[in-house]
Coordinates of N, CA and C in Angstrom, one line a residue:
X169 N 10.4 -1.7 5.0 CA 11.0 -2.7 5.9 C 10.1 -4.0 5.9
X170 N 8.7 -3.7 5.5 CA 8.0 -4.8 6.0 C 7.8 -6.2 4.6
X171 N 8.5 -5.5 3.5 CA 9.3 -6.4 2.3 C 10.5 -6.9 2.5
X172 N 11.3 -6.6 3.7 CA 12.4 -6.9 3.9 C 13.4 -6.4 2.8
X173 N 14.9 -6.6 3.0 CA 15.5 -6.6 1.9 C 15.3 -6.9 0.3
X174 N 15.8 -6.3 -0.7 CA 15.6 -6.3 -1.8 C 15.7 -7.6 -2.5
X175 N 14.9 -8.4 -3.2 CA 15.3 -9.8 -3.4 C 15.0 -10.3 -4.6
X176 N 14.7 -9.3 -5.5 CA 13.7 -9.1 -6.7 C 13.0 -8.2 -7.0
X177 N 12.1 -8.5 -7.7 CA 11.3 -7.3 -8.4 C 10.0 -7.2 -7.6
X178 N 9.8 -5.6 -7.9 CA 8.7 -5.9 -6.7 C 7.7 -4.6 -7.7
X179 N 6.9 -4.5 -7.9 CA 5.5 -3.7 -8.3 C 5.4 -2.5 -6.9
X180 N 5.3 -1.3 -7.4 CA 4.6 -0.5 -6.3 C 3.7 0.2 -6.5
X181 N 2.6 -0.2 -6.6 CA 1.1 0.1 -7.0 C 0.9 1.8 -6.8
X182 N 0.1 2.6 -7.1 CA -0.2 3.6 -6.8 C 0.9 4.6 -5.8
X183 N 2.0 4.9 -6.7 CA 3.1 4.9 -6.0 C 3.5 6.9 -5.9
X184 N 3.0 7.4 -6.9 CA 2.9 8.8 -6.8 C 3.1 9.3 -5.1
X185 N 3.6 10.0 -4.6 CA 5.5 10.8 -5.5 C 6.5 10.2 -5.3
X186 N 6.4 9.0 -5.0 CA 7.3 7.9 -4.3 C 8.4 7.3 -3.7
X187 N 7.6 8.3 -2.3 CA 8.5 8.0 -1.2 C 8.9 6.4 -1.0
X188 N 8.1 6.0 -1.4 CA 8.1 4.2 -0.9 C 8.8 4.0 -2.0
X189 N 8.7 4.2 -3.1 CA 9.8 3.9 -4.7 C 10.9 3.9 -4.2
X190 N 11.6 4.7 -3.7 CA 13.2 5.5 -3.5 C 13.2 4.7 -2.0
X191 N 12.5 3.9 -1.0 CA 13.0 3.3 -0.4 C 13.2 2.1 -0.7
X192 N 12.4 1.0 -1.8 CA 12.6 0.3 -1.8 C 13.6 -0.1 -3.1
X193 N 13.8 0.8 -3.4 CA 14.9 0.9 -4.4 C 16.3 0.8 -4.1
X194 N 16.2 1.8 -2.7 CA 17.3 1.8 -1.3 C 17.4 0.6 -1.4
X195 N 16.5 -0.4 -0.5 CA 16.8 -1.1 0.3 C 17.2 -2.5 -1.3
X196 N 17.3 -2.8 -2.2 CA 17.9 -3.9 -3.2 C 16.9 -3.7 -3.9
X197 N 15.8 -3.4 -4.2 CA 14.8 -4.2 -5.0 C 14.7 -3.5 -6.2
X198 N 14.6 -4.3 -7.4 CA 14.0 -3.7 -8.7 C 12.4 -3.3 -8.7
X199 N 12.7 -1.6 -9.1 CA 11.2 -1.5 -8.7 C 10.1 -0.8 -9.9
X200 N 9.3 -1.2 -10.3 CA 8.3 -0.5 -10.9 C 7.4 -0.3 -9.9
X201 N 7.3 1.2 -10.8 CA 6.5 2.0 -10.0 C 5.1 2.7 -10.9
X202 N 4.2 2.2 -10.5 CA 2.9 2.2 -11.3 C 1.9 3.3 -10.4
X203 N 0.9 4.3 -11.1 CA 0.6 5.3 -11.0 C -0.1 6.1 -12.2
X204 N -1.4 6.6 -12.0 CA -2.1 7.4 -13.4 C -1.9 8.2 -13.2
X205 N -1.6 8.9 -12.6 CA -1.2 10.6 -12.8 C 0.6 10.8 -13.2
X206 N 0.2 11.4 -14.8 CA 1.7 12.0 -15.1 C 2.3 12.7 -14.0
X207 N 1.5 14.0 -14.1 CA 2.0 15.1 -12.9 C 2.7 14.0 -11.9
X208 N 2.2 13.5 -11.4 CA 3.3 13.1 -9.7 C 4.3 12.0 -10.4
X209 N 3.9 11.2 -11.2 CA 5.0 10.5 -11.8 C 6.2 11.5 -11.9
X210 N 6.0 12.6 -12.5 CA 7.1 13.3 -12.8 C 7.8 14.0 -12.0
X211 N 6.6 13.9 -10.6 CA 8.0 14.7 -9.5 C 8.5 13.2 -8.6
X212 N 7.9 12.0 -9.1 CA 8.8 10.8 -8.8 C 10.3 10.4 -9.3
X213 N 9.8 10.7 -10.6 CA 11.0 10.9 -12.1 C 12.0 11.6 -11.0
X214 N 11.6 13.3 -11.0 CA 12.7 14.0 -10.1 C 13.7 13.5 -9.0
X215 N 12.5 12.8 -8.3 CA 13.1 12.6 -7.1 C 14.3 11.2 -6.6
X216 N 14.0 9.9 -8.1 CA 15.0 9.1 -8.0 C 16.6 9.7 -9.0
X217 N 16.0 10.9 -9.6 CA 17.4 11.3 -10.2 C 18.1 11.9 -9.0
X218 N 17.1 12.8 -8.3 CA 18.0 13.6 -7.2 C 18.6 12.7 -5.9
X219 N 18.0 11.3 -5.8 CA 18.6 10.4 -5.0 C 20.0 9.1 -5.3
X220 N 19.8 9.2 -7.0 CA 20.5 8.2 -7.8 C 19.8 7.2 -7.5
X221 N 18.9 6.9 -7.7 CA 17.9 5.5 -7.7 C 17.5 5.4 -8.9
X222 N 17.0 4.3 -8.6 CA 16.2 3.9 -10.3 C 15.4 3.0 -10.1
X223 N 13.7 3.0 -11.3 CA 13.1 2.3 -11.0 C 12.3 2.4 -12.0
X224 N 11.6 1.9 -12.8 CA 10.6 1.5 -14.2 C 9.6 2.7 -13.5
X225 N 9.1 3.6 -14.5 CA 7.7 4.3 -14.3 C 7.3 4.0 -15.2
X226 N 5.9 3.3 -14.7 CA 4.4 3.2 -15.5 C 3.5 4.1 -15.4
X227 N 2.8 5.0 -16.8 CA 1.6 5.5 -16.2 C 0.3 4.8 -16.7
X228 N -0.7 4.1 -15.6 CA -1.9 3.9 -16.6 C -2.6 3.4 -15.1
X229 N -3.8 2.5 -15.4 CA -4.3 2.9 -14.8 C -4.4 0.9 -14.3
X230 N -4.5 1.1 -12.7 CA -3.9 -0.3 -12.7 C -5.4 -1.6 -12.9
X231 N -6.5 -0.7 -13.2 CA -7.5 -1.5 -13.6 C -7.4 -2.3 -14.9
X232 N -6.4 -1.7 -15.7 CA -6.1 -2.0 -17.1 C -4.7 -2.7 -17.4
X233 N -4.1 -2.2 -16.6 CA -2.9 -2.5 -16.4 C -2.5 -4.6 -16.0
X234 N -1.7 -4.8 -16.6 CA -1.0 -5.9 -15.9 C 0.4 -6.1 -16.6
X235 N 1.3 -6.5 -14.9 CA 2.5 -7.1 -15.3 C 2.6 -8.4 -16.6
X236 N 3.9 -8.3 -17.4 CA 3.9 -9.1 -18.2 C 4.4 -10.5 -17.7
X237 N 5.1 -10.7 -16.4 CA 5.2 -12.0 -15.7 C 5.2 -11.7 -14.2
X238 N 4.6 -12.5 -13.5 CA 4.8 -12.6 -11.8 C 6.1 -11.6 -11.3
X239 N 5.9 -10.8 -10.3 CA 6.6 -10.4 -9.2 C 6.9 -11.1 -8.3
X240 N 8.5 -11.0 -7.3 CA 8.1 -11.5 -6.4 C 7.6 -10.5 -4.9
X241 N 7.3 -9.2 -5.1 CA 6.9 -8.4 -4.5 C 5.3 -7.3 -4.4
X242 N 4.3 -7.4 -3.7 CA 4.2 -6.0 -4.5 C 3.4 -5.3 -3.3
X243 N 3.6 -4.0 -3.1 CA 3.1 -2.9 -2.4 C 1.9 -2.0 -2.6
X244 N 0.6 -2.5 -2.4 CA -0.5 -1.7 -3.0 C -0.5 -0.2 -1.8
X245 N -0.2 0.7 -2.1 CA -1.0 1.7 -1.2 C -1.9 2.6 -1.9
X246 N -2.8 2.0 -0.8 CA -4.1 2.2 -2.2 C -4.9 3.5 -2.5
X247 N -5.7 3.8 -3.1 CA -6.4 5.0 -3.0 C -7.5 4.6 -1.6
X248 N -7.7 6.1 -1.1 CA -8.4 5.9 0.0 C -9.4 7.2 0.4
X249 N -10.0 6.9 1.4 CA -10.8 8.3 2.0 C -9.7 9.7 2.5
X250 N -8.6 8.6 3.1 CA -7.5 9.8 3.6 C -8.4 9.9 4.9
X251 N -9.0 9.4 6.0 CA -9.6 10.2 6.8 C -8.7 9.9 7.9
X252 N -7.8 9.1 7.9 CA -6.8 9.0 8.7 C -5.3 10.1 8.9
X253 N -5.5 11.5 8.1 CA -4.8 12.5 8.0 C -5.3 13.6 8.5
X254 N -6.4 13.1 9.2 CA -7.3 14.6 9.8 C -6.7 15.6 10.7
X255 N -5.9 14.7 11.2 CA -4.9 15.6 12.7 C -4.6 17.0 11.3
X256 N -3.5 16.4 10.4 CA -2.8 17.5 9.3 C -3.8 17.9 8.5
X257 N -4.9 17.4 8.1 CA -5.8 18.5 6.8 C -7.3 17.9 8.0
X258 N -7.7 19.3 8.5 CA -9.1 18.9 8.7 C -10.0 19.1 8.2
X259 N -9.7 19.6 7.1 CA -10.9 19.1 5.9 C -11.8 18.4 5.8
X260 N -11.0 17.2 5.5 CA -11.0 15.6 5.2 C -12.4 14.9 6.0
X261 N -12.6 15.8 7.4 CA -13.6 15.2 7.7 C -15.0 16.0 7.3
X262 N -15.3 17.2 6.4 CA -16.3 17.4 5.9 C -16.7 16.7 4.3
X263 N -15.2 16.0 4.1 CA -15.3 15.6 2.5 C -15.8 13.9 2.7
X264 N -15.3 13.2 3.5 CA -15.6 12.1 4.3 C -17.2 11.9 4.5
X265 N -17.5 10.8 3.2 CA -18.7 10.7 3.5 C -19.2 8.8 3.0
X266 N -20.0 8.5 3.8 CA -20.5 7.0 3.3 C -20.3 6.7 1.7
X267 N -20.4 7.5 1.0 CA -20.8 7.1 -0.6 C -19.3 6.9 -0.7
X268 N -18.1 8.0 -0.3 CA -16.8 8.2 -0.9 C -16.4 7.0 -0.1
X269 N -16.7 6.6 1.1 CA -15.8 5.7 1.3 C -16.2 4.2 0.7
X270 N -17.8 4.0 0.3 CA -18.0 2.8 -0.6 C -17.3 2.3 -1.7
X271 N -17.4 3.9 -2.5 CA -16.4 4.1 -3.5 C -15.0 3.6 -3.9
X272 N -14.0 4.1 -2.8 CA -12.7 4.2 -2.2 C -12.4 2.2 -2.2
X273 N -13.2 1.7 -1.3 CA -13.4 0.3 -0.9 C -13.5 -0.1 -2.1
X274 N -14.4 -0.4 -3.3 CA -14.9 -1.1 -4.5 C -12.9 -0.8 -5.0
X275 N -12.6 0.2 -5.5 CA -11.7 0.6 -6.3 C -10.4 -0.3 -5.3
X276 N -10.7 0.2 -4.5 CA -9.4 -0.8 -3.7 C -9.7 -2.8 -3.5
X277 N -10.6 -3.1 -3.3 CA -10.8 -4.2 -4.1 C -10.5 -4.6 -4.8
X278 N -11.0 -3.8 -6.3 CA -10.6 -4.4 -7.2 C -8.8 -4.1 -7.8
X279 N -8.1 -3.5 -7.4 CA -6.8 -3.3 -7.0 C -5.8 -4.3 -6.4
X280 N -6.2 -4.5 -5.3 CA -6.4 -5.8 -4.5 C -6.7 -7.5 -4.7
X281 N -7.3 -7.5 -5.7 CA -7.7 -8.7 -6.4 C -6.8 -8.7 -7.8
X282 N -7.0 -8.0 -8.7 CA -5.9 -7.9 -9.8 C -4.1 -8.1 -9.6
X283 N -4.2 -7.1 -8.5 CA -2.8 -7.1 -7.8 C -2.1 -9.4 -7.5
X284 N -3.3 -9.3 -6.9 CA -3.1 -11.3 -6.2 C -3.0 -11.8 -7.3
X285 N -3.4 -11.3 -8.5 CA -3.0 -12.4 -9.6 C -1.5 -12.3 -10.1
X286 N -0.8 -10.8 -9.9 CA 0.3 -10.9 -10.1 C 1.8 -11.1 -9.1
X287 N 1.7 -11.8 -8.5 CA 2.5 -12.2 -7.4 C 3.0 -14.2 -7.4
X288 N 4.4 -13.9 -7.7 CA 5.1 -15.1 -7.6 C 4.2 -16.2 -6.1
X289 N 3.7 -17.4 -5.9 CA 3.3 -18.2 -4.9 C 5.0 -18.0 -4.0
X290 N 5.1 -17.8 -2.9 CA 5.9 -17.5 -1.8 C 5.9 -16.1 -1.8
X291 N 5.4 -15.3 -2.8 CA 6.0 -13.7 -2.4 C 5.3 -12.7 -1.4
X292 N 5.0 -11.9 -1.3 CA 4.6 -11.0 -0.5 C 4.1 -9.2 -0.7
X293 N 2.8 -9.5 -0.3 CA 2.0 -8.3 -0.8 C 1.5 -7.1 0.8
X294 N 2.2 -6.1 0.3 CA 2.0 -5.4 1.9 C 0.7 -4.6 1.1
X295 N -0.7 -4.8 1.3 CA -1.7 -3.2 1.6 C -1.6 -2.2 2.5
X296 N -1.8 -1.1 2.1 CA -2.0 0.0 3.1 C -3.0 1.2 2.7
X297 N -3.6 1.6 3.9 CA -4.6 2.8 3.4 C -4.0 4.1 4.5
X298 N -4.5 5.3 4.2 CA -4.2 5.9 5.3 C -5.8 6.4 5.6
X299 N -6.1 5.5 6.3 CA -7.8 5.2 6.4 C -7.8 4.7 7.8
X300 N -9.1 5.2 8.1 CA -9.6 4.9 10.2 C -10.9 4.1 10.2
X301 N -11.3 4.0 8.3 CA -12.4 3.1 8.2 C -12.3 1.5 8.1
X302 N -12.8 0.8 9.0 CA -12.8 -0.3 8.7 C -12.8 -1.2 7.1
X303 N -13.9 -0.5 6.6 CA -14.3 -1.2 5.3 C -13.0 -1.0 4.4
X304 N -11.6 0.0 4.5 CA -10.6 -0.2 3.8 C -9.6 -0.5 4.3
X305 N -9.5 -1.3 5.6 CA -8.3 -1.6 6.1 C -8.7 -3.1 6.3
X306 N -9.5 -3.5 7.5 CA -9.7 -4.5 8.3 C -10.7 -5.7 7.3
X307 N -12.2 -4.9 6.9 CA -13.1 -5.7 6.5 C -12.7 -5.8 5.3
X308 N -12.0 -4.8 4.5 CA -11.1 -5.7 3.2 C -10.2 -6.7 3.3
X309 N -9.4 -6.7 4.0 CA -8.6 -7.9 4.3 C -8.8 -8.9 4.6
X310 N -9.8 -8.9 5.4 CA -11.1 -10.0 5.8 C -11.8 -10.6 4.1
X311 N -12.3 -9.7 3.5 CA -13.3 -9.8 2.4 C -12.3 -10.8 1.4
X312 N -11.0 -10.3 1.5 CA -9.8 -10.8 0.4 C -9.5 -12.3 0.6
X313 N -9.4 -12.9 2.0 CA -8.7 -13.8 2.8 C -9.9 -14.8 1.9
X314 N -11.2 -14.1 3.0 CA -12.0 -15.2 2.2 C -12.5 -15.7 0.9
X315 N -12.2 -14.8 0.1 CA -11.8 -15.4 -1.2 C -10.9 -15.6 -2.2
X316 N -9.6 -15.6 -1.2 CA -8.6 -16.2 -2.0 C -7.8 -16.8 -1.1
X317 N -7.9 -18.4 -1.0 CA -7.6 -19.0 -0.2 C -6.1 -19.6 -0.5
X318 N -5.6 -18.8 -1.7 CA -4.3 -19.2 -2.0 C -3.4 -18.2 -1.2
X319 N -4.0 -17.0 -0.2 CA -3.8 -15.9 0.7 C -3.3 -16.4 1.8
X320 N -2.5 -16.1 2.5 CA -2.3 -15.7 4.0 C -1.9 -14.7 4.8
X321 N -2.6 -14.4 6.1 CA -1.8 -13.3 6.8 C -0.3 -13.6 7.0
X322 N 0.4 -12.8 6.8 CA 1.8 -12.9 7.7 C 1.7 -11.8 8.3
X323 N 1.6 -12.5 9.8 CA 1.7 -11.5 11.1 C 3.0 -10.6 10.9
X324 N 2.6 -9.1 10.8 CA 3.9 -7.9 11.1 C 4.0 -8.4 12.9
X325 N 5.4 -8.3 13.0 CA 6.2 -8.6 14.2 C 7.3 -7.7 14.7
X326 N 7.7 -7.1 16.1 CA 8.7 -6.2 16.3 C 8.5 -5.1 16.7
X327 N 8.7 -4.3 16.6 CA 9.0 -2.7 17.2 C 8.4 -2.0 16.0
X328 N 7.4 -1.9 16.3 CA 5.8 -1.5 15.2 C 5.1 -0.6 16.2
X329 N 4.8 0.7 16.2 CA 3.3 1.2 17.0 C 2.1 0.4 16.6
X330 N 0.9 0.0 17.1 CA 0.1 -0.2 16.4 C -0.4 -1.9 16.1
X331 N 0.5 -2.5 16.2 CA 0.4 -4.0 16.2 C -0.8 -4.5 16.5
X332 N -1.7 -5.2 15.8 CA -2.7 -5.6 16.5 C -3.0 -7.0 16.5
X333 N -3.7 -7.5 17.3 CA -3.6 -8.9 17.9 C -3.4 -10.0 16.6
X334 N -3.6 -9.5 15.6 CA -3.9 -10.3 14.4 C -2.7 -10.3 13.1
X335 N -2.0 -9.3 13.8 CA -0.5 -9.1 13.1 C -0.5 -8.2 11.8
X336 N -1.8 -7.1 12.0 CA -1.8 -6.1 11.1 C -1.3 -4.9 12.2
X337 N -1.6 -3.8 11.5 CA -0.9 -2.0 11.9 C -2.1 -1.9 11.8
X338 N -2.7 -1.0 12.8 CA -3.8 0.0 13.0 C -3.1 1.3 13.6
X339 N -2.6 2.6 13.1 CA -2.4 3.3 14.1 C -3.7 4.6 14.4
X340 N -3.5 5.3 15.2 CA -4.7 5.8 15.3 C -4.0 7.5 15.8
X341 N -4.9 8.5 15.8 CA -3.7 9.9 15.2 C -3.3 10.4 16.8
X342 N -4.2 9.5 18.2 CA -3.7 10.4 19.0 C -2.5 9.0 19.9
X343 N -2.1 8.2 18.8 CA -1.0 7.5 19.3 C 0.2 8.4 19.1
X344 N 1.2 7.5 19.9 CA 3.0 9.4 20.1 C 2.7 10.3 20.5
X345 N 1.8 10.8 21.9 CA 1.6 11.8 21.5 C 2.5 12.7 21.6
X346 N 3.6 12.1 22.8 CA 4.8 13.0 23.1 C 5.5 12.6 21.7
X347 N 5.7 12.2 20.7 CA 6.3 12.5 19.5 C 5.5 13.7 18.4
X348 N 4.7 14.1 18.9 CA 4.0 14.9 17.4 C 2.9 13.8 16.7
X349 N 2.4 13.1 17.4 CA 1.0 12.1 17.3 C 1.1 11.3 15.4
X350 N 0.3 10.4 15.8 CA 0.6 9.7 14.3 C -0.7 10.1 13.3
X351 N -0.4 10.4 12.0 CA -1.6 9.8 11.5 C -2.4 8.4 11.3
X352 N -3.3 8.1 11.0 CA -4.1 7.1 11.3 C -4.1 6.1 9.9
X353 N -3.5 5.0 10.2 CA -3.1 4.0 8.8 C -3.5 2.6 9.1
X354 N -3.5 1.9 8.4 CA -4.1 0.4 8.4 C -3.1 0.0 7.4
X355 N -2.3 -1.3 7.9 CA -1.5 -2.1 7.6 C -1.3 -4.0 7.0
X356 N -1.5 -4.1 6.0 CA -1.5 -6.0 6.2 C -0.4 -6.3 5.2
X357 N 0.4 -7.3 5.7 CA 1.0 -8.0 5.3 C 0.5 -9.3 4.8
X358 N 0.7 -10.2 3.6 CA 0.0 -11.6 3.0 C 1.3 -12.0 2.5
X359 N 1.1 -12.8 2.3 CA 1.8 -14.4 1.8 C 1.0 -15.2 0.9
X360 N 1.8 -14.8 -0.7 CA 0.8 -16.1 -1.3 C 1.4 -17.4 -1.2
X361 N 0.6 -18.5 -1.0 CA 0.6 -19.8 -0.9 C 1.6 -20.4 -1.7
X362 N 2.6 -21.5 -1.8 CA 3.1 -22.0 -2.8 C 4.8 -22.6 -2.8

């Protein structure tokens, strides 16, 4: 929803098993769906036959990767720590460590920056992590803004949990609690210039 209706072609970065594929496929949009792992590509494959969707699968690796002309869409959800899933796998917080989340950040950067080159000027780029760490939600978005000044925030607006004063999604896992509580995600919407 936060691409709005389907209006063109839209890129869905790191898209494995792709729940977000089959929605924005739903909602109008021509979609490629980009992802290095065969395996989950192929239970993506499954899952737009079993819905009647359709949508371009790429596998490779989006460091290497580039579209052959401008999108007017694209959806990075990026690789992350995951430490925003701890309510469901508490693992996550013994695997959670300074180096992985350095890591996680560089790779999503540069994801993030490659991605801005491929986007029509008016179109719209949603990030998301399912991260509680700053350095991949907030001080990325920060890090990006300031150097790419052909960027803007567009404030998410509406009936959102999480909204924060700046027009991103922060949710946090003991928000809903009377619904079965949320996992913990970081949200930005941008606007390139033009």
């Amino acid at each position: 929803r936060l691409l709005g209706e389907g209006k063109g072609h839209v890129l869905d970065l790191c898209a494995a098993p792709g729940g977000k594929t089959l929605q924005l496929a739903a909602a109008g949009w021509t979609v490629t769906a980009i992802d290095q792992s065969e395996s989950r590509l192929a239970r993506l494959s499954e899952n737009l036959e079993r819905t009647n969707q359709s949508a371009e699968i790429v596998t490779a690796d989006l460091r290497e990767w580039s579209p052959k002309t401008p999108v007017d869409a694209i959806l990075v959800d990026a690789p992350c720590s995951a430490s925003g899933i701890f309510r469901r796998h508490p693992d996550v917080l013994y695997r959670v460590r300074p180096a992985i989340i350095a890591e996680m950040a560089e790779l999503q950067r540069v994801i993030l920056t490659r991605a801005a080159d491929w986007l029509k000027p008016g179109g719209t780029l949603v990030y998301a992590t399912c991260s509680l760490e700053p350095e991949e939600g907030e001080r990325q978005i920060e890090a990006f803004l300031a150097e790419r000044p052909d960027y803007a925030l567009l404030p998410i607006t509406g009936e959102w949990p999480g909204i924060t004063e700046k027009g991103t999604i922060r949710t946090l896992p003991t928000m809903l609690a009377k619904e079965g509580r949320l996992d913990g995600f970081f949200i930005a919407r941008l606007q390139r210039k033009g």
